[in-house]
Amino acid sequence: MVTSLDDIQSMRFWKAVIAEFLGTLLLVLVACGSCIELIDGVKSSIVQIALCFGLSVATIVWNIAHISGGHINPAVTAGMFAARKISLARTVFYILFQLVGAIVGAGILLGLTPDGYHGALGMTTVSPKIDVGKAVGVEFMITFILVFTVFASCDGKRKDIKGSVPLAIGLSVTMCHLFAVSKFIIYNQSYD
């Protein structure tokens, strides 16, 4: 594994960090944008929103995986670090730039959304029907499924993978979204 100092000094490192920033920015902008109701009385269904999240992940991973690995999620980055696939410096910078990218993406979405339609901008909260402990449990499970799918799909030792790795990852996001949003923890005002 490359040392953290060697990593930071390379142009490839900074291109990867910027790719993570842009990927996360686009994910938040597009996926959270799918939750906004711009036509009075016409709301996106849970399926439409889940597909938008999953297809956004697949498309973004497809576009930036060759540059940064296409993590676009701090949990994936932390998993890669835990598995010793990336350096500490790459982990810290990826997570920092993913968080900043998410904030900038939300800011752009806020700026593009007409006044009076902002609502929660796709923000999710725990359903009042579920206690916080169970919500954390469900969030842990769907995060595990995502990271598990990333590792299973990106395992260089596997020779049986013939399909699209980004699509498999995106479909896992869609699956988890449908599972968690429709039944358990995630409550989004756009579903009212």
C-alpha positions in Angstrom: 0.0 0.0 0.0 1.2 3.5 -0.8 2.2 5.6 2.2 0.1 8.6 3.1 2.8 11.0 2.2 3.4 9.5 -1.2 -0.3 9.6 -1.8 -0.8 13.3 -1.0 2.1 14.3 -3.2 0.7 12.8 -6.4 -1.6 14.5 -8.9 -3.6 11.3 -9.2 -4.5 11.6 -5.5 -5.9 15.1 -5.9 -7.8 14.1 -9.0 -9.4 11.3 -7.0 -10.3 13.6 -4.1 -12.0 16.0 -6.6 -13.8 13.1 -8.2 -15.2 12.1 -4.8 -16.3 15.7 -4.2 -18.0 16.0 -7.6 -19.6 12.5 -7.3 -21.1 13.2 -3.9 -22.2 16.7 -5.0 -24.0 15.2 -8.0 -25.5 12.4 -5.9 -27.0 14.8 -3.4 -28.2 17.2 -6.1 -29.9 14.7 -8.3 -31.1 12.1 -5.8 -32.4 14.5 -3.2 -33.8 16.6 -6.0 -36.1 13.7 -6.9 -37.8 14.2 -3.6 -38.9 17.7 -4.2 -42.5 18.3 -5.2 -42.6 21.1 -7.8 -46.0 20.4 -9.2 -48.7 20.9 -6.6 -50.3 17.7 -5.7 -47.9 15.5 -7.7 -45.5 13.6 -5.5 -42.7 11.2 -6.4 -43.4 7.7 -5.3 -41.1 5.8 -3.1 -40.2 3.6 -6.1 -39.4 6.6 -8.3 -37.1 8.1 -5.6 -35.4 4.8 -4.8 -34.7 4.3 -8.5 -33.4 7.8 -8.8 -31.0 7.2 -5.9 -29.9 3.8 -7.2 -29.5 4.9 -10.8 -27.6 8.0 -9.7 -25.2 5.9 -7.7 -24.7 3.5 -10.6 -24.1 6.4 -13.1 -21.8 8.3 -10.8 -19.8 5.2 -9.9 -19.5 4.4 -13.6 -18.2 7.9 -14.3 -15.6 8.2 -11.5 -14.6 4.7 -10.5 -11.6 4.8 -12.8 -10.4 7.9 -11.0 -11.1 7.4 -7.4 -12.8 4.1 -6.9 -16.2 5.7 -6.9 -16.8 5.5 -3.2 -19.2 8.6 -2.9 -20.1 7.5 0.6 -18.0 7.8 3.8 -19.0 4.2 4.9 -17.6 2.8 1.7 -14.4 4.8 2.2 -14.1 3.7 5.9 -14.6 0.1 4.7 -11.9 0.4 2.2 -9.6 1.8 4.8 -10.5 -1.0 7.3 -9.6 -3.6 4.6 -6.3 -1.8 3.9 -7.2 -0.9 0.4 -6.6 2.8 0.8 -4.2 4.9 2.8 -5.1 7.0 5.9 -4.6 10.2 4.0 -6.9 9.1 1.2 -9.5 8.1 3.7 -9.4 11.4 5.5 -9.4 13.5 2.4 -12.1 11.4 0.7 -14.5 11.6 3.7 -13.8 15.4 4.1 -14.4 16.1 0.4 -17.5 13.8 0.3 -19.0 15.8 3.2 -18.2 19.1 1.6 -19.5 17.8 -1.8 -22.8 16.8 -0.1 -23.2 20.2 1.5 -22.4 22.0 -1.8 -24.8 19.7 -3.7 -27.6 20.5 -1.2 -26.7 24.2 -1.5 -27.0 24.0 -5.3 -30.3 22.2 -5.0 -31.6 24.8 -2.6 -30.5 27.5 -5.0 -32.2 25.8 -8.0 -35.5 25.1 -6.2 -38.1 27.8 -6.3 -39.0 29.5 -3.0 -41.9 27.9 -1.4 -40.9 24.4 -2.6 -37.8 23.9 -0.5 -39.5 21.7 2.1 -36.8 19.4 3.6 -35.0 19.1 0.2 -35.0 15.3 0.4 -33.8 15.2 4.0 -34.8 12.1 5.9 -35.6 11.6 9.5 -36.6 8.8 11.8 -40.3 7.9 11.5 -42.2 8.8 14.7 -43.4 5.1 14.7 -39.9 3.7 15.2 -37.6 4.2 18.2 -34.1 5.5 17.6 -32.4 2.2 18.5 -34.3 0.3 15.8 -33.6 3.1 13.3 -29.9 2.9 14.0 -30.2 -0.9 13.6 -31.8 -0.6 10.2 -29.4 2.1 9.1 -26.5 -0.2 10.2 -28.0 -3.1 8.1 -28.5 -1.1 4.9 -25.0 0.4 5.2 -23.6 -3.1 5.7 -25.5 -4.3 2.6 -24.0 -1.4 0.5 -20.5 -1.9 1.7 -20.8 -5.7 1.4 -22.1 -5.3 -2.2 -19.2 -3.0 -3.1 -16.6 -5.5 -1.7 -18.3 -8.5 -3.4 -18.6 -6.6 -6.7 -15.1 -5.2 -6.7 -13.2 -8.4 -5.6 -10.4 -8.8 -8.1 -10.2 -12.6 -7.3 -13.8 -13.2 -8.6 -13.9 -14.4 -12.1 -17.7 -14.9 -12.2 -18.7 -11.3 -12.5 -19.9 -10.6 -16.0 -22.3 -7.7 -15.4 -21.9 -4.1 -14.5 -20.3 -3.5 -11.1 -21.7 0.1 -10.9 -25.2 -1.2 -11.7 -24.9 -3.9 -9.0 -23.9 -1.2 -6.4 -26.7 1.1 -7.6 -29.3 -1.7 -7.4 -28.2 -2.4 -3.8 -28.9 1.2 -3.0 -32.3 1.0 -4.6 -33.1 -2.2 -2.7 -32.0 -0.8 0.6 -34.0 2.4 -0.1 -37.1 0.5 -0.8 -36.6 -1.6 2.3 -35.9 1.2 4.7 -38.0 4.0 3.3 -41.2 2.1 2.8 -41.3 0.1 6.0 -38.9 1.1 8.7 -37.0 4.2 9.6 -36.7 6.8 7.0 -39.4 9.4 6.9 -39.3 12.0 4.2 -41.9 14.8 4.1 -42.2 14.3 0.4 -44.0 11.0 1.0 -46.9 12.7 2.9 
